[in-house]
Amino acid sequence: MKPIDIIREVKLKANGQWQNILSSLGVEVPLNTHTACPACGGKDRFRFDDKDGNGTFICSQCGAGDGLDLIQRIFGGSVTEAAQEVASIIGIDTRSDNPPTYSSDEVKAQQEAQRAQQEETKAREKAEKHKRFTERYSRTIAHIKRGESDYIKAKGFQGVEMDLLPDGSLIIPLLDGNGTITAAQTIKPNGEKRLLLDSSKNGSYYPINEPINVHTVIIAEGLATAMTCHLIQPEAYTVAAIDAGNLIHVAKVMRTKYPESKIIIAGDNDIKPDQSNTGKLAAEKAAKAVNGITALPPTDDKADWDDYRLSHGIEAARQAFNEVLGLQGGKAIMKPKNTKRKMKPRNNLAQLADNEKALLLAEQYEGVAVHPESEAFYTYQQGVWLKTSFLDLSREMGRVYMQHNTNFSKRALNNVVEALKIVAPVMGEPCQSLIPFSNGVFDIKTKLFSPHSPSNWLLNHNGIEYTPAKPDENLRDDAPNFHKWIDHAANSDPYKMKRIFAALYMVLANRYDWQLFLEITGEGGSGKSVFTQVATLLAGQHNTASGNMAALDTARGRAQFVGKSMITLPDQPKYTGEGTGIKAITGGDAVEIDPKHEQQYTEIIRAVVIATNNTPMIFTERAGGVARRRVIFQFNNKVKDEDKDPLLSKKIAEEIPVIVRRLLATFDDPEEAKMLLIEQRDSAEALEVKRASNPVLDLCAALAFMSEPRGLEMGGGRKVEEERQPRKYLYHLYLSFIEYQGLGRPLSVTEFGKAIKEAAKEYKSEYLTRTINGRRQTNVQLTDDVNAFL
């Protein structure tokens, strides 16, 4: 075989195998890692990147090349000798005079297979690296505390609290385009900066402020520079790319997220005599890639915008920044926003298969998905997925036919929509950490606001526009009508006020997953309806469905609640029952749904339930499932006639943005709100309400539970009326109490035993029994309070 044929054959067959080939020759080269050069011995300027499987490398001392070049440099000799060495490893017979022939299809198939294997390897390595980073990051932030950084204070920023490590170092998380933390940078008090090991920095950034109505994006290199740029243009969305090399990657992410926004690259002016200006070059490269503009500080010496602020003051920096932009015109390329995609020209529409027409129909929407259970269609519109009828899709397909001057039949339309069920993706699960607003979503985990995305799979938003808070904003001054109402409802009790506030947070954040429901009970005119109205404003009128307890218990009744984030049961009539439906819904169970004219299916109803009534509900369920979920608020402070304001609800509606911001600020940790609601569930106020509707619970207030069952015997039997001994037998005591209260239909002995077992838990006690000589003895003893009815 000729030398040139050997070289060609080796390069073809060795593609994708170079790391193993080098290892067989005793040369270990880790992929994409700076290490010592095996050829020249350089310590850390060599990187084996194996692009396209060709064994490529780069060394700052001895240059770059492919796998054969590397072997030639390591072992010396000619390229032919290097090829022969490789041929012996991978099994190529170099003695034949005739080189093997391959069809172009065979070569292409081999290369594609090798390329797919390389991509799979890269994806696996990337996932493993991210897993290592996530574990390392979690360990690192386990001991963080909030405080002022010496590094930031030295830059002239006072009163800025950030996450600090025990040694005083700053740690800032870097987010990728999806909001995932993929990297982190630490900054020591002396300014030394390092990336956390296994960080994936490319395209990740640290946001200085929240992205609200993003018209302008400013991308700076470092943290302090980005903070200064935020002071210069506080209305812009400002991020730190960490270094010059990452500017272009972050810029591309921002252009994808905000295609219509102006992007400003606030680069560093790395001016040096007789050297290239790396900051300027990187900024210009990034700006060119995304049709953005650059803004460098106008200095004769090396400086960034933070240096300029420290030297000249913030006002001078702002003026210089704007002048630099003005010299470039300050205009960004803007693209028109279309809610529907452009129609692709197809002249032979009638000749397309149904699946092709279905794809064409899907192109008319921002997104189309199919519910996995009901097979109902949802289309993505203005940030949320809305249920779309079969008829609406048929009409849209009819419009497509008419635009192509093609006749159609009803059957043809039906076939296309049916085919869409097959080709459209299946609906995903809504992201639970997001609070949806009309202009975007607030992530309660990252504390960041971002635009709507189809991948959030949200079915609704609250209709409220999220806006940043004013300095020193508070409820008393900025939401006086709401503050007046909540103060009155809580009877000026600050603890109860905060618990009511926690209940409203549960509604705003749609924390149905807390497995709690709210029952607001009390006199008429005490503010119960205002609570429901405020909750409806927070959840969104279109996300709220009204019903009754009976509707929750049936598959047909539950159909009206699908896709809603809040269920109200207003003016609930006196209810006595097991509470099967409310227990299943608030417990997060999948329940049967039976909508009219659609097939029955199961669904988890992700909604917070609020019941309001004048008389508390009575639950006959004895397993404690309802009691664990029931959070009762008693509103008994009736508003005087002269103090009633018919416009109160309207006034509070105007204060909703303030209320939302205070809810998010107050419950920065959502678990605090949950714990307040659990405290309310177990409060004396809630117990008082339940006692009024549960005679067994009321009776327990006159009893004491001992640690051992050495108290009253249970008693019972058919002759109980003739031989009633309430001071000896617990069941007799219960009958006497029922009689004293003027109640009928006492529980049986067995049911009473179950009821008192649950009632004891309400008093933080335990009901115990034992059997002695065939009789059941309890741990219950009487207190002096029984004398009131015995």
PDB file of C-alpha atoms in Angstrom, residues 4 83 141 162 217 256 283 319 339 364 420 491 540 572 598 714:
ATOM      1  CA  ILE A   4      -0.429   8.244   0.974  1.00  0.00           C
ATOM      2  CA  ALA A  83       0.532   6.097  10.315  1.00  0.00           C
ATOM      3  CA  ILE A 141     -23.624  27.233  50.372  1.00  0.00           C
ATOM      4  CA  MET A 162     -25.123  39.293  49.646  1.00  0.00           C
ATOM      5  CA  VAL A 217     -30.062  44.409  28.382  1.00  0.00           C
ATOM      6  CA  THR A 256     -32.523  34.293  22.348  1.00  0.00           C
ATOM      7  CA  ALA A 283     -17.106  43.564  23.452  1.00  0.00           C
ATOM      8  CA  GLN A 319     -23.405  61.080  31.438  1.00  0.00           C
ATOM      9  CA  THR A 339     -48.348  35.825  17.736  1.00  0.00           C
ATOM     10  CA  GLN A 364     -50.244  28.517  13.225  1.00  0.00           C
ATOM     11  CA  LEU A 420     -52.557  16.399  15.419  1.00  0.00           C
ATOM     12  CA  ASN A 491     -58.887  42.353  65.843  1.00  0.00           C
ATOM     13  CA  GLY A 540     -56.826  35.853  39.147  1.00  0.00           C
ATOM     14  CA  GLN A 572     -71.252  27.480  52.346  1.00  0.00           C
ATOM     15  CA  GLU A 598     -65.615  14.353  26.696  1.00  0.00           C
ATOM     16  CA  MET A 714     -65.720   2.711  78.484  1.00  0.00           C
TER      17      MET A 714
END
